[in-house]
Structures are given as C-alpha cells and as structure tokens.
PDB file of C-alpha atoms in Angstrom:
ATOM      1  CA  UNK A   9    -142.078  45.399  27.433  1.00 54.00           C
ATOM      2  CA  UNK A  10    -140.471  44.027  24.226  1.00 56.00           C
ATOM      3  CA  UNK A  11    -142.457  41.348  22.381  1.00 57.00           C
ATOM      4  CA  UNK A  12    -141.203  37.781  22.585  1.00 63.00           C
ATOM      5  CA  UNK A  13    -139.306  36.668  19.554  1.00 60.00           C
ATOM      6  CA  UNK A  14    -139.755  33.297  17.819  1.00 58.00           C
ATOM      7  CA  UNK A  15    -136.035  31.971  17.633  1.00 61.00           C
ATOM      8  CA  UNK A  16    -135.464  30.269  15.349  1.00 54.00           C
ATOM      9  CA  UNK A  17    -138.257  31.727  13.334  1.00 58.00           C
ATOM     10  CA  UNK A  18    -140.810  29.194  12.154  1.00 72.00           C
ATOM     11  CA  UNK A  19    -140.399  30.246   8.542  1.00 81.00           C
ATOM     12  CA  UNK A  20    -137.255  28.087   8.327  1.00 87.00           C
ATOM     13  CA  UNK A  21    -137.916  25.517  11.058  1.00 89.00           C
ATOM     14  CA  UNK A  22    -134.983  24.415  13.217  1.00 90.00           C
ATOM     15  CA  UNK A  23    -131.799  25.815  11.859  1.00 92.00           C
ATOM     16  CA  UNK A  24    -129.133  23.424  10.533  1.00 94.00           C
ATOM     17  CA  UNK A  25    -125.938  23.545  12.472  1.00 94.00           C
ATOM     18  CA  UNK A  26    -123.799  21.471  10.299  1.00 97.00           C
ATOM     19  CA  UNK A  27    -121.922  22.913   7.066  1.00 98.00           C
ATOM     20  CA  UNK A  28    -120.562  22.293   3.764  1.00 98.00           C
ATOM     21  CA  UNK A  29    -117.459  23.966   2.363  1.00 98.00           C
ATOM     22  CA  UNK A  30    -117.527  25.242  -1.143  1.00 98.00           C
ATOM     23  CA  UNK A  31    -114.625  26.910  -3.051  1.00 98.00           C
ATOM     24  CA  UNK A  32    -114.848  28.678  -6.482  1.00 98.00           C
ATOM     25  CA  UNK A  33    -111.565  29.632  -8.263  1.00 98.00           C
ATOM     26  CA  UNK A  34    -110.661  30.757 -11.536  1.00 98.00           C
ATOM     27  CA  UNK A  35    -107.456  28.890 -12.037  1.00 98.00           C
ATOM     28  CA  UNK A  36    -106.342  30.609 -15.336  1.00 98.00           C
ATOM     29  CA  UNK A  37    -106.071  27.479 -17.434  1.00 97.00           C
ATOM     30  CA  UNK A  38    -102.589  26.667 -18.878  1.00 97.00           C
ATOM     31  CA  UNK A  39    -101.351  30.178 -19.109  1.00 97.00           C
ATOM     32  CA  UNK A  40     -97.777  31.035 -17.951  1.00 96.00           C
ATOM     33  CA  UNK A  41     -95.942  28.498 -15.807  1.00 97.00           C
ATOM     34  CA  UNK A  42     -99.178  26.656 -15.213  1.00 97.00           C
ATOM     35  CA  UNK A  43     -97.465  23.479 -13.790  1.00 96.00           C
ATOM     36  CA  UNK A  44     -95.988  25.488 -10.918  1.00 97.00           C
ATOM     37  CA  UNK A  45     -99.172  27.503 -10.479  1.00 97.00           C
ATOM     38  CA  UNK A  46    -101.226  24.355 -10.333  1.00 97.00           C
ATOM     39  CA  UNK A  47     -98.918  23.144  -7.542  1.00 97.00           C
ATOM     40  CA  UNK A  48     -99.763  26.236  -5.611  1.00 97.00           C
ATOM     41  CA  UNK A  49    -103.429  25.670  -6.284  1.00 98.00           C
ATOM     42  CA  UNK A  50    -103.309  22.143  -4.979  1.00 98.00           C
ATOM     43  CA  UNK A  51    -101.404  23.366  -1.774  1.00 97.00           C
ATOM     44  CA  UNK A  52    -103.838  26.044  -1.156  1.00 98.00           C
ATOM     45  CA  UNK A  53    -106.820  23.813  -1.556  1.00 98.00           C
ATOM     46  CA  UNK A  54    -105.363  21.058   0.438  1.00 98.00           C
ATOM     47  CA  UNK A  55    -105.060  23.410   3.420  1.00 97.00           C
ATOM     48  CA  UNK A  56    -108.752  24.539   2.943  1.00 98.00           C
ATOM     49  CA  UNK A  57    -110.172  21.030   2.919  1.00 98.00           C
ATOM     50  CA  UNK A  58    -113.243  21.910   0.710  1.00 98.00           C
ATOM     51  CA  UNK A  59    -116.089  19.438   0.141  1.00 98.00           C
ATOM     52  CA  UNK A  60    -116.942  20.848  -3.161  1.00 98.00           C
ATOM     53  CA  UNK A  61    -114.610  22.966  -5.566  1.00 98.00           C
ATOM     54  CA  UNK A  62    -115.730  24.772  -8.683  1.00 98.00           C
ATOM     55  CA  UNK A  63    -112.807  25.469 -11.030  1.00 98.00           C
ATOM     56  CA  UNK A  64    -113.361  27.928 -13.961  1.00 98.00           C
ATOM     57  CA  UNK A  65    -110.842  28.110 -16.726  1.00 98.00           C
ATOM     58  CA  UNK A  66    -109.961  24.499 -15.784  1.00 98.00           C
ATOM     59  CA  UNK A  67    -108.708  22.183 -18.636  1.00 98.00           C
ATOM     60  CA  UNK A  68    -108.580  18.746 -20.110  1.00 97.00           C
ATOM     61  CA  UNK A  69    -106.646  17.124 -22.868  1.00 97.00           C
ATOM     62  CA  UNK A  70    -106.937  13.850 -24.590  1.00 95.00           C
ATOM     63  CA  UNK A  71    -104.335  12.388 -22.178  1.00 95.00           C
ATOM     64  CA  UNK A  72    -104.840  14.344 -19.151  1.00 96.00           C
ATOM     65  CA  UNK A  73    -107.157  16.662 -17.043  1.00 97.00           C
ATOM     66  CA  UNK A  74    -106.910  19.090 -14.161  1.00 98.00           C
ATOM     67  CA  UNK A  75    -109.709  17.239 -12.483  1.00 97.00           C
ATOM     68  CA  UNK A  76    -107.716  13.994 -12.486  1.00 96.00           C
ATOM     69  CA  UNK A  77    -104.541  15.757 -11.253  1.00 97.00           C
ATOM     70  CA  UNK A  78    -106.417  17.316  -8.328  1.00 98.00           C
ATOM     71  CA  UNK A  79    -108.796  14.443  -7.327  1.00 97.00           C
ATOM     72  CA  UNK A  80    -106.276  12.426  -5.195  1.00 97.00           C
ATOM     73  CA  UNK A  81    -104.362  15.163  -3.398  1.00 97.00           C
ATOM     74  CA  UNK A  82    -107.633  16.928  -2.461  1.00 98.00           C
ATOM     75  CA  UNK A  83    -109.685  13.919  -1.617  1.00 98.00           C
ATOM     76  CA  UNK A  84    -112.178  14.902  -4.187  1.00 98.00           C
ATOM     77  CA  UNK A  85    -112.714  11.820  -6.467  1.00 98.00           C
ATOM     78  CA  UNK A  86    -115.915  12.726  -8.304  1.00 98.00           C
ATOM     79  CA  UNK A  87    -116.046  15.419 -10.962  1.00 98.00           C
ATOM     80  CA  UNK A  88    -117.940  16.798 -13.893  1.00 98.00           C
ATOM     81  CA  UNK A  89    -116.390  19.057 -16.668  1.00 98.00           C
ATOM     82  CA  UNK A  90    -117.368  20.661 -19.931  1.00 97.00           C
ATOM     83  CA  UNK A  91    -115.312  23.023 -22.052  1.00 97.00           C
ATOM     84  CA  UNK A  92    -114.394  24.665 -25.316  1.00 97.00           C
ATOM     85  CA  UNK A  93    -111.160  24.869 -27.188  1.00 97.00           C
ATOM     86  CA  UNK A  94    -108.600  26.703 -25.081  1.00 96.00           C
ATOM     87  CA  UNK A  95    -107.149  29.987 -26.458  1.00 94.00           C
ATOM     88  CA  UNK A  96    -103.756  29.297 -24.806  1.00 95.00           C
ATOM     89  CA  UNK A  97    -103.290  25.681 -25.902  1.00 94.00           C
ATOM     90  CA  UNK A  98    -104.929  24.277 -28.976  1.00 92.00           C
ATOM     91  CA  UNK A  99    -104.573  20.660 -27.725  1.00 95.00           C
ATOM     92  CA  UNK A 100    -106.745  21.443 -24.584  1.00 97.00           C
ATOM     93  CA  UNK A 101    -110.259  22.285 -23.700  1.00 97.00           C
ATOM     94  CA  UNK A 102    -111.035  25.159 -21.199  1.00 98.00           C
ATOM     95  CA  UNK A 103    -114.117  25.101 -19.194  1.00 97.00           C
ATOM     96  CA  UNK A 104    -115.771  24.601 -15.798  1.00 98.00           C
ATOM     97  CA  UNK A 105    -115.166  21.766 -13.438  1.00 98.00           C
ATOM     98  CA  UNK A 106    -117.133  20.666 -10.465  1.00 98.00           C
ATOM     99  CA  UNK A 107    -115.079  18.441  -8.127  1.00 98.00           C
ATOM    100  CA  UNK A 108    -116.760  16.795  -5.012  1.00 98.00           C
ATOM    101  CA  UNK A 109    -116.025  14.665  -1.968  1.00 98.00           C
ATOM    102  CA  UNK A 110    -119.392  12.914  -2.704  1.00 98.00           C
ATOM    103  CA  UNK A 111    -120.846  11.250  -5.805  1.00 98.00           C
ATOM    104  CA  UNK A 112    -122.273  13.247  -8.614  1.00 98.00           C
ATOM    105  CA  UNK A 113    -125.618  11.636  -9.731  1.00 98.00           C
ATOM    106  CA  UNK A 114    -126.374  14.112 -12.515  1.00 97.00           C
ATOM    107  CA  UNK A 115    -124.558  16.454 -14.667  1.00 98.00           C
ATOM    108  CA  UNK A 116    -125.057  18.739 -17.686  1.00 98.00           C
ATOM    109  CA  UNK A 117    -122.908  21.358 -19.535  1.00 98.00           C
ATOM    110  CA  UNK A 118    -124.976  24.335 -20.761  1.00 97.00           C
ATOM    111  CA  UNK A 119    -124.566  27.742 -22.429  1.00 97.00           C
ATOM    112  CA  UNK A 120    -126.588  30.874 -21.669  1.00 98.00           C
ATOM    113  CA  UNK A 121    -125.317  33.393 -24.131  1.00 97.00           C
ATOM    114  CA  UNK A 122    -122.065  34.581 -22.716  1.00 98.00           C
ATOM    115  CA  UNK A 123    -122.237  32.408 -19.644  1.00 98.00           C
ATOM    116  CA  UNK A 124    -120.942  28.761 -19.727  1.00 98.00           C
ATOM    117  CA  UNK A 125    -122.177  26.515 -17.003  1.00 98.00           C
ATOM    118  CA  UNK A 126    -121.476  23.148 -15.496  1.00 98.00           C
ATOM    119  CA  UNK A 127    -124.239  21.654 -13.542  1.00 98.00           C
ATOM    120  CA  UNK A 128    -123.773  18.794 -10.982  1.00 98.00           C
ATOM    121  CA  UNK A 129    -126.166  17.071  -8.590  1.00 97.00           C
ATOM    122  CA  UNK A 130    -124.200  16.082  -5.567  1.00 98.00           C
ATOM    123  CA  UNK A 131    -125.330  13.133  -3.247  1.00 98.00           C
ATOM    124  CA  UNK A 132    -124.021  14.477  -0.006  1.00 98.00           C
ATOM    125  CA  UNK A 133    -124.333  12.720   3.333  1.00 97.00           C
ATOM    126  CA  UNK A 134    -127.216  14.816   4.432  1.00 96.00           C
ATOM    127  CA  UNK A 135    -129.077  15.016   1.172  1.00 96.00           C
ATOM    128  CA  UNK A 136    -128.519  16.286  -2.378  1.00 97.00           C
ATOM    129  CA  UNK A 137    -126.845  19.565  -3.331  1.00 97.00           C
ATOM    130  CA  UNK A 138    -127.508  21.182  -6.625  1.00 97.00           C
ATOM    131  CA  UNK A 139    -124.404  23.139  -7.985  1.00 98.00           C
ATOM    132  CA  UNK A 140    -124.117  25.396 -11.013  1.00 98.00           C
ATOM    133  CA  UNK A 141    -120.497  26.542 -11.793  1.00 98.00           C
ATOM    134  CA  UNK A 142    -120.074  29.177 -14.370  1.00 98.00           C
ATOM    135  CA  UNK A 143    -117.710  31.452 -16.261  1.00 98.00           C
ATOM    136  CA  UNK A 144    -118.735  34.422 -17.957  1.00 98.00           C
ATOM    137  CA  UNK A 145    -116.953  35.000 -21.359  1.00 96.00           C
ATOM    138  CA  UNK A 146    -118.135  38.666 -21.600  1.00 95.00           C
ATOM    139  CA  UNK A 147    -115.399  40.123 -19.308  1.00 95.00           C
ATOM    140  CA  UNK A 148    -114.833  43.741 -20.535  1.00 95.00           C
ATOM    141  CA  UNK A 149    -116.720  46.410 -18.565  1.00 93.00           C
ATOM    142  CA  UNK A 150    -118.683  47.497 -21.548  1.00 95.00           C
ATOM    143  CA  UNK A 151    -120.333  44.136 -22.057  1.00 97.00           C
ATOM    144  CA  UNK A 152    -122.912  44.553 -19.280  1.00 97.00           C
ATOM    145  CA  UNK A 153    -125.761  43.854 -21.725  1.00 97.00           C
ATOM    146  CA  UNK A 154    -124.466  40.483 -22.563  1.00 98.00           C
ATOM    147  CA  UNK A 155    -123.879  39.637 -18.941  1.00 98.00           C
ATOM    148  CA  UNK A 156    -127.368  40.688 -18.007  1.00 97.00           C
ATOM    149  CA  UNK A 157    -128.951  38.624 -20.889  1.00 97.00           C
ATOM    150  CA  UNK A 158    -126.894  35.728 -19.778  1.00 98.00           C
ATOM    151  CA  UNK A 159    -127.862  36.036 -15.949  1.00 98.00           C
ATOM    152  CA  UNK A 160    -131.496  36.434 -16.980  1.00 97.00           C
ATOM    153  CA  UNK A 161    -131.495  33.218 -19.054  1.00 97.00           C
ATOM    154  CA  UNK A 162    -129.724  31.310 -16.144  1.00 97.00           C
ATOM    155  CA  UNK A 163    -132.239  32.402 -13.604  1.00 97.00           C
ATOM    156  CA  UNK A 164    -135.032  31.536 -15.702  1.00 95.00           C
ATOM    157  CA  UNK A 165    -133.668  27.996 -16.162  1.00 96.00           C
ATOM    158  CA  UNK A 166    -132.934  27.782 -12.214  1.00 95.00           C
ATOM    159  CA  UNK A 167    -136.644  28.046 -11.433  1.00 88.00           C
ATOM    160  CA  UNK A 168    -136.773  24.423 -12.584  1.00 82.00           C
ATOM    161  CA  UNK A 169    -134.320  23.537  -9.733  1.00 77.00           C
ATOM    162  CA  UNK A 170    -136.467  24.915  -7.155  1.00 78.00           C
ATOM    163  CA  UNK A 171    -136.724  22.545  -3.904  1.00 83.00           C
ATOM    164  CA  UNK A 172    -137.281  24.078  -0.532  1.00 84.00           C
ATOM    165  CA  UNK A 173    -135.130  21.494   1.162  1.00 85.00           C
ATOM    166  CA  UNK A 174    -132.083  21.254  -1.353  1.00 92.00           C
ATOM    167  CA  UNK A 175    -129.295  23.753  -1.296  1.00 95.00           C
ATOM    168  CA  UNK A 176    -129.030  25.424  -4.709  1.00 96.00           C
ATOM    169  CA  UNK A 177    -125.452  26.972  -5.151  1.00 98.00           C
ATOM    170  CA  UNK A 178    -124.524  29.037  -8.060  1.00 98.00           C
ATOM    171  CA  UNK A 179    -120.887  30.079  -8.231  1.00 98.00           C
ATOM    172  CA  UNK A 180    -117.898  31.030 -10.412  1.00 98.00           C
ATOM    173  CA  UNK A 181    -116.363  33.898 -12.277  1.00 98.00           C
ATOM    174  CA  UNK A 182    -119.144  36.441 -13.386  1.00 98.00           C
ATOM    175  CA  UNK A 183    -116.653  39.165 -14.443  1.00 98.00           C
ATOM    176  CA  UNK A 184    -119.092  41.867 -12.990  1.00 98.00           C
ATOM    177  CA  UNK A 185    -118.966  43.999  -9.649  1.00 97.00           C
ATOM    178  CA  UNK A 186    -121.574  43.799  -6.905  1.00 97.00           C
ATOM    179  CA  UNK A 187    -123.347  46.997  -8.081  1.00 96.00           C
ATOM    180  CA  UNK A 188    -123.845  45.819 -11.544  1.00 97.00           C
ATOM    181  CA  UNK A 189    -127.407  44.982 -12.598  1.00 97.00           C
ATOM    182  CA  UNK A 190    -126.429  41.502 -13.524  1.00 97.00           C
ATOM    183  CA  UNK A 191    -125.316  40.708 -10.065  1.00 98.00           C
ATOM    184  CA  UNK A 192    -128.105  42.603  -8.426  1.00 97.00           C
ATOM    185  CA  UNK A 193    -130.461  40.236 -10.371  1.00 96.00           C
ATOM    186  CA  UNK A 194    -129.333  37.421  -8.050  1.00 96.00           C
ATOM    187  CA  UNK A 195    -129.789  39.465  -4.806  1.00 94.00           C
ATOM    188  CA  UNK A 196    -133.176  41.111  -5.603  1.00 92.00           C
ATOM    189  CA  UNK A 197    -131.767  44.650  -5.845  1.00 93.00           C
ATOM    190  CA  UNK A 198    -133.383  45.058  -9.287  1.00 92.00           C
ATOM    191  CA  UNK A 199    -136.666  43.629 -10.583  1.00 88.00           C
ATOM    192  CA  UNK A 200    -136.310  39.745 -10.265  1.00 83.00           C
ATOM    193  CA  UNK A 201    -136.342  38.070 -13.597  1.00 88.00           C
ATOM    194  CA  UNK A 202    -137.916  35.070 -11.961  1.00 89.00           C
ATOM    195  CA  UNK A 203    -140.443  35.964  -9.042  1.00 89.00           C
ATOM    196  CA  UNK A 204    -139.806  33.901  -5.981  1.00 87.00           C
ATOM    197  CA  UNK A 205    -136.163  33.215  -6.789  1.00 91.00           C
ATOM    198  CA  UNK A 206    -133.564  35.076  -4.983  1.00 92.00           C
ATOM    199  CA  UNK A 207    -130.032  34.394  -3.517  1.00 96.00           C
ATOM    200  CA  UNK A 208    -127.596  35.179  -0.790  1.00 96.00           C
ATOM    201  CA  UNK A 209    -124.317  36.532  -1.778  1.00 98.00           C
ATOM    202  CA  UNK A 210    -121.969  34.482   0.354  1.00 98.00           C
ATOM    203  CA  UNK A 211    -119.451  37.312   0.803  1.00 97.00           C
ATOM    204  CA  UNK A 212    -122.070  39.779   1.942  1.00 95.00           C
ATOM    205  CA  UNK A 213    -123.311  37.329   4.542  1.00 89.00           C
ATOM    206  CA  UNK A 214    -120.025  36.072   5.751  1.00 84.00           C
ATOM    207  CA  UNK A 215    -117.015  38.013   4.482  1.00 80.00           C
ATOM    208  CA  UNK A 216    -115.233  41.116   5.762  1.00 79.00           C
ATOM    209  CA  UNK A 217    -113.825  44.150   3.923  1.00 86.00           C
ATOM    210  CA  UNK A 218    -114.274  44.356   0.088  1.00 91.00           C
ATOM    211  CA  UNK A 219    -113.483  40.747  -0.789  1.00 96.00           C
ATOM    212  CA  UNK A 220    -111.864  41.471  -4.000  1.00 98.00           C
ATOM    213  CA  UNK A 221    -110.922  38.499  -6.053  1.00 98.00           C
ATOM    214  CA  UNK A 222    -109.244  40.498  -8.711  1.00 98.00           C
ATOM    215  CA  UNK A 223    -106.592  42.302  -6.887  1.00 97.00           C
ATOM    216  CA  UNK A 224    -103.405  44.215  -7.822  1.00 97.00           C
ATOM    217  CA  UNK A 225    -101.450  42.870  -5.113  1.00 96.00           C
ATOM    218  CA  UNK A 226    -101.287  39.832  -7.439  1.00 97.00           C
ATOM    219  CA  UNK A 227     -98.838  40.588 -10.134  1.00 96.00           C
ATOM    220  CA  UNK A 228    -100.657  38.239 -12.603  1.00 97.00           C
ATOM    221  CA  UNK A 229    -103.627  40.587 -12.356  1.00 97.00           C
ATOM    222  CA  UNK A 230    -101.911  43.856 -13.040  1.00 96.00           C
ATOM    223  CA  UNK A 231    -101.671  43.284 -16.813  1.00 91.00           C
ATOM    224  CA  UNK A 232    -105.309  44.479 -17.481  1.00 93.00           C
ATOM    225  CA  UNK A 233    -104.890  47.819 -15.588  1.00 96.00           C
ATOM    226  CA  UNK A 234    -108.166  47.299 -13.623  1.00 96.00           C
ATOM    227  CA  UNK A 235    -108.878  48.507 -10.278  1.00 97.00           C
ATOM    228  CA  UNK A 236    -109.377  45.814  -7.576  1.00 97.00           C
ATOM    229  CA  UNK A 237    -112.700  44.175  -8.129  1.00 98.00           C
ATOM    230  CA  UNK A 238    -114.991  41.459  -6.591  1.00 98.00           C
ATOM    231  CA  UNK A 239    -116.078  39.465  -9.644  1.00 98.00           C
ATOM    232  CA  UNK A 240    -116.131  35.897  -8.263  1.00 98.00           C
ATOM    233  CA  UNK A 241    -119.214  34.709  -6.228  1.00 98.00           C
ATOM    234  CA  UNK A 242    -120.887  32.016  -4.271  1.00 98.00           C
ATOM    235  CA  UNK A 243    -124.526  32.502  -4.557  1.00 98.00           C
ATOM    236  CA  UNK A 244    -127.069  30.347  -2.669  1.00 97.00           C
ATOM    237  CA  UNK A 245    -130.835  30.117  -3.151  1.00 94.00           C
ATOM    238  CA  UNK A 246    -133.134  31.222  -0.448  1.00 90.00           C
ATOM    239  CA  UNK A 247    -135.309  30.267   1.534  1.00 84.00           C
ATOM    240  CA  UNK A 248    -134.703  26.714   2.094  1.00 90.00           C
ATOM    241  CA  UNK A 249    -135.868  24.452   5.123  1.00 91.00           C
ATOM    242  CA  UNK A 250    -133.585  24.678   8.153  1.00 93.00           C
ATOM    243  CA  UNK A 251    -131.783  27.660   6.400  1.00 94.00           C
ATOM    244  CA  UNK A 252    -130.046  25.130   4.091  1.00 95.00           C
ATOM    245  CA  UNK A 253    -127.456  26.979   1.942  1.00 96.00           C
ATOM    246  CA  UNK A 254    -127.311  30.036   4.281  1.00 96.00           C
ATOM    247  CA  UNK A 255    -123.692  31.387   4.285  1.00 97.00           C
ATOM    248  CA  UNK A 256    -122.073  31.450   7.698  1.00 97.00           C
ATOM    249  CA  UNK A 257    -118.524  32.337   6.754  1.00 96.00           C
ATOM    250  CA  UNK A 258    -116.658  33.371   3.731  1.00 97.00           C
ATOM    251  CA  UNK A 259    -112.955  34.156   3.087  1.00 97.00           C
ATOM    252  CA  UNK A 260    -110.390  34.554   0.239  1.00 98.00           C
ATOM    253  CA  UNK A 261    -107.716  32.070  -0.589  1.00 98.00           C
ATOM    254  CA  UNK A 262    -104.640  32.342  -2.665  1.00 98.00           C
ATOM    255  CA  UNK A 263    -103.973  35.805  -1.309  1.00 97.00           C
ATOM    256  CA  UNK A 264    -100.128  35.114  -0.903  1.00 95.00           C
ATOM    257  CA  UNK A 265     -97.438  33.665  -3.136  1.00 96.00           C
ATOM    258  CA  UNK A 266     -96.238  30.057  -2.474  1.00 94.00           C
ATOM    259  CA  UNK A 267     -92.604  29.593  -3.295  1.00 88.00           C
ATOM    260  CA  UNK A 268     -92.533  33.050  -4.965  1.00 91.00           C
ATOM    261  CA  UNK A 269     -95.652  32.603  -7.165  1.00 94.00           C
ATOM    262  CA  UNK A 270     -99.412  33.362  -6.908  1.00 97.00           C
ATOM    263  CA  UNK A 271    -101.487  30.388  -7.938  1.00 98.00           C
ATOM    264  CA  UNK A 272    -103.730  32.241 -10.431  1.00 98.00           C
ATOM    265  CA  UNK A 273    -104.604  35.744 -11.627  1.00 98.00           C
ATOM    266  CA  UNK A 274    -107.779  35.498  -9.452  1.00 98.00           C
ATOM    267  CA  UNK A 275    -108.176  34.792  -5.814  1.00 98.00           C
ATOM    268  CA  UNK A 276    -110.271  32.046  -4.705  1.00 98.00           C
ATOM    269  CA  UNK A 277    -113.554  32.425  -2.662  1.00 98.00           C
ATOM    270  CA  UNK A 278    -114.374  29.847   0.082  1.00 98.00           C
ATOM    271  CA  UNK A 279    -117.798  29.730   1.716  1.00 98.00           C
ATOM    272  CA  UNK A 280    -119.250  27.603   4.541  1.00 98.00           C
ATOM    273  CA  UNK A 281    -122.861  26.954   4.040  1.00 98.00           C
ATOM    274  CA  UNK A 282    -125.604  25.477   6.281  1.00 97.00           C
ATOM    275  CA  UNK A 283    -126.169  21.867   5.256  1.00 97.00           C
TER     276      UNK A 283
END
C-alpha cells in the first residue's frame, strides 16, 4: 500500500494560485532602425500584457527615454533605470530598465564586475516583489571567468535580500549557456557561493524545447556566427512561503517579424510566477 502524501507539502504551506507575469528582453539599444524595431517591441509586449518588464540595452537621453515611450502603451507607469554611455549613440545612455504596473518603492543601480544591475522593490497588490535586472558585459565565450566572478558577487549580495515570503527575481541577459558554471551557480549544480540560496530557472520549470533567445532564424542575430543559444533568463529564489516565485509557465516572445522586421537581435523570455 502506497504511503499517503501530504499535498501540498507543509514545507511551503498552501500553494499560491495567483500569478505575476514577468518579461525580460534585450532590446538592442538604438542600433539599426531602432524606431521601427521599438514599434515591434511595443506591439509584442502589448499582446503579452506583462506586469513587470526588464529591458536590457534600454536607453535614455537628455530629452527622451525608452521607459517613457513604453509606459503609456504598455500600462506600466513606474520605472527604474541606470546606464552607461551607449556605444552606438554618444548622446544616449545604455543600461537596464525595470518597468512595472505597480509602484516602485526602492531602487538602486549597481555593478558586480562585468554585470550591470538595476534593482527595484515593487509594491504589488499581494505584497512586495524584489527584482534584479542585469546585463552581462562579458559576452564572448572565452570570458567565462569574468562572468563567474560577477555572478558570485551578485549572489553574495543577494543574501541580504532573503525573505521567505517575498518573491526574489533575477533576470536579464547573462550571455552564458545553461551548462556554464556561472549559470549553474544559480541552480545549485556547482558548489553554491552562498549556502542556502538557490534559484529556479523559469525556462526549465515552465518552458518547452531549447528556449534559445539567440536564434539564427532572426537575421539580426546571424552577424556573430554563433550557434543558437539560451542566454537570457528569469531566475526566482526558492524556497518561499506558498511557493512564491515558483515558475508555472514560460515562453519566448518576438519569435516572428512584425511588418517584415524582428524587434531585436534577442528573443524575449516571458515567465508566469506564483505570487
């Protein structure tokens, strides 16, 4: 006779059934026909209806910003941004933006070696959500050491954000494949830099097939002569009460051209998380 199972497990308590939708997307700054690409970004995200969006290689100038341009169409009026001088346009800053449907109560831009991060604490309707959006500037395959040092430093910092009730989300463009040591640090497949801190990989939990966000079906991506790669991620801290942050579904966005144009050289990653 099979033993009786405790469902849901008492470890988490009653599991949350409500969700939050998060999208991370490297939108490739002001490269190429960026206005036309941005229109495709807006159209794609409007259809997705996310609650929180992390944009890497987002931009701002003295007169304008991508956050301001997207806020109205997407219904995401709250944002945080930090950046550095853009390579493609000396009048702009390029960086990481967090856009939210709900108020941002705290924010900070930080650097962890090769990893630039924008943090935002979001006052959602069912409690706070802590988001760290990042872009890894060490993007060539032989720069694994720089990426590992950056991820280790980030994880050591994240220990200060530990809260067993609050979803902790780390997402963005890490320029590393799932089998790399830097990504395996998040998921516990190598020795954890910070004991007690580990993460779900949203694509592993809720996606299908390979989930490549750098794909040669996208003509903007073929210039680097890379194979198809999964290099953009949504990580969520575990465990949390009620399974807060547990990924239930994940999918790619921006997989087809709109009006003959792909929105970016990366595909976007969408994740639905318990919240």
